[in-house]
Amino acid sequence: MRGILLISHGQYAEAFKGSLKMIAGEVTNLYSCCLLPTDGPDQFKEKLNELKPELDKYDEVLVFADLFGGSPCNTTFVEFATNPKFHFVAGMNFPMVLTAILSESESVENLIAQGREGIVDVKAFMASMSSDED
């Protein structure tokens, strides 16, 4: 089974997790870890270490970070990079993580593709739809 860890600056990962539950329901393999304004890298690392026993239960763990190169991403990567069951994706968005929850067999590459496909200029899309009707 696959575990999913959301990491972020501020409460973003926890709020993201709550939003995912609105669509996917209760998800037992979904975790969040937030770097709060009062935390430094050491406090964030402690939070990750508290989650480690839970994450150890999974054959594979997908880590979704809010921002490439940020402290949550960097700290988590340093902490777990040597473990081959961990995969890291920065720039998480709703379509990619929802797909990971709903389809455990999706590869990291396909999840990233889902994230990219979920980015749409709505105004341009709607304009193209109305021009197709003519």
Coordinates of N, CA and C in Angstrom, one line a residue, residues 3-4 6 9 13 15 22 40 46 49-50 57-58 63 69 73 77 79-80 85 92 108 113 116 118 128 131-132:
G3 N 1.6 5.2 1.1 CA 1.3 6.3 2.0 C 1.5 7.6 1.2
I4 N 0.8 8.7 1.7 CA 0.9 10.0 1.1 C 1.2 11.0 2.1
L6 N 1.8 15.1 2.8 CA 1.8 16.4 2.3 C 2.6 17.3 3.2
H9 N 4.7 25.0 4.0 CA 4.9 26.2 4.8 C 3.5 26.5 5.4
A13 N -0.6 22.3 4.1 CA -0.7 20.9 4.0 C -1.9 20.3 4.7
A15 N -4.7 22.0 5.6 CA -5.9 22.5 5.0 C -6.2 21.7 3.7
M22 N -12.9 16.1 1.6 CA -14.3 16.5 1.2 C -14.7 15.8 -0.1
G40 N 11.7 26.0 13.2 CA 12.9 26.0 12.4 C 13.0 24.7 11.8
E46 N 11.7 17.1 13.7 CA 11.1 16.4 14.8 C 9.7 15.9 14.4
N49 N 9.9 13.0 12.2 CA 10.3 11.8 12.9 C 9.2 11.2 13.7
E50 N 8.2 12.1 14.1 CA 7.0 11.6 14.8 C 6.1 10.8 13.8
K57 N 4.9 1.9 7.7 CA 4.0 0.8 7.4 C 3.7 0.6 5.9
Y58 N 4.2 1.5 5.1 CA 3.8 1.5 3.7 C 5.0 1.0 2.9
V63 N 5.7 11.8 -1.3 CA 5.8 13.1 -0.5 C 5.5 14.2 -1.5
G69 N 12.6 23.5 -3.2 CA 13.7 24.3 -2.7 C 13.3 25.0 -1.3
C73 N 10.5 21.0 1.9 CA 10.9 20.1 0.8 C 12.3 19.6 1.1
F77 N 13.4 15.9 2.1 CA 14.3 15.1 1.2 C 15.6 14.6 1.9
E79 N 16.0 14.0 5.0 CA 15.6 13.0 6.0 C 15.3 11.6 5.4
F80 N 14.7 11.6 4.2 CA 14.2 10.3 3.6 C 14.8 9.9 2.3
K85 N 11.9 3.7 -1.0 CA 10.4 3.7 -1.1 C 9.8 5.1 -1.1
M92 N 2.9 20.6 -5.4 CA 1.7 19.8 -5.4 C 0.5 20.7 -5.7
V108 N 4.5 8.2 -10.5 CA 4.8 9.6 -10.2 C 4.8 10.5 -11.5
A113 N 1.8 14.6 -14.5 CA 1.1 15.0 -15.7 C -0.3 15.4 -15.4
R116 N -0.2 18.9 -14.1 CA 0.0 19.9 -15.2 C -1.3 20.1 -16.0
G118 N -4.2 19.8 -14.9 CA -5.2 20.5 -14.1 C -5.0 22.0 -14.0
S128 N -12.5 29.6 -26.2 CA -12.3 28.6 -27.3 C -13.5 27.7 -27.5
S131 N -16.1 29.7 -29.4 CA -15.8 29.9 -30.8 C -16.0 28.6 -31.5
D132 N -15.9 27.5 -30.9 CA -16.1 26.2 -31.5 C -17.6 26.0 -31.8

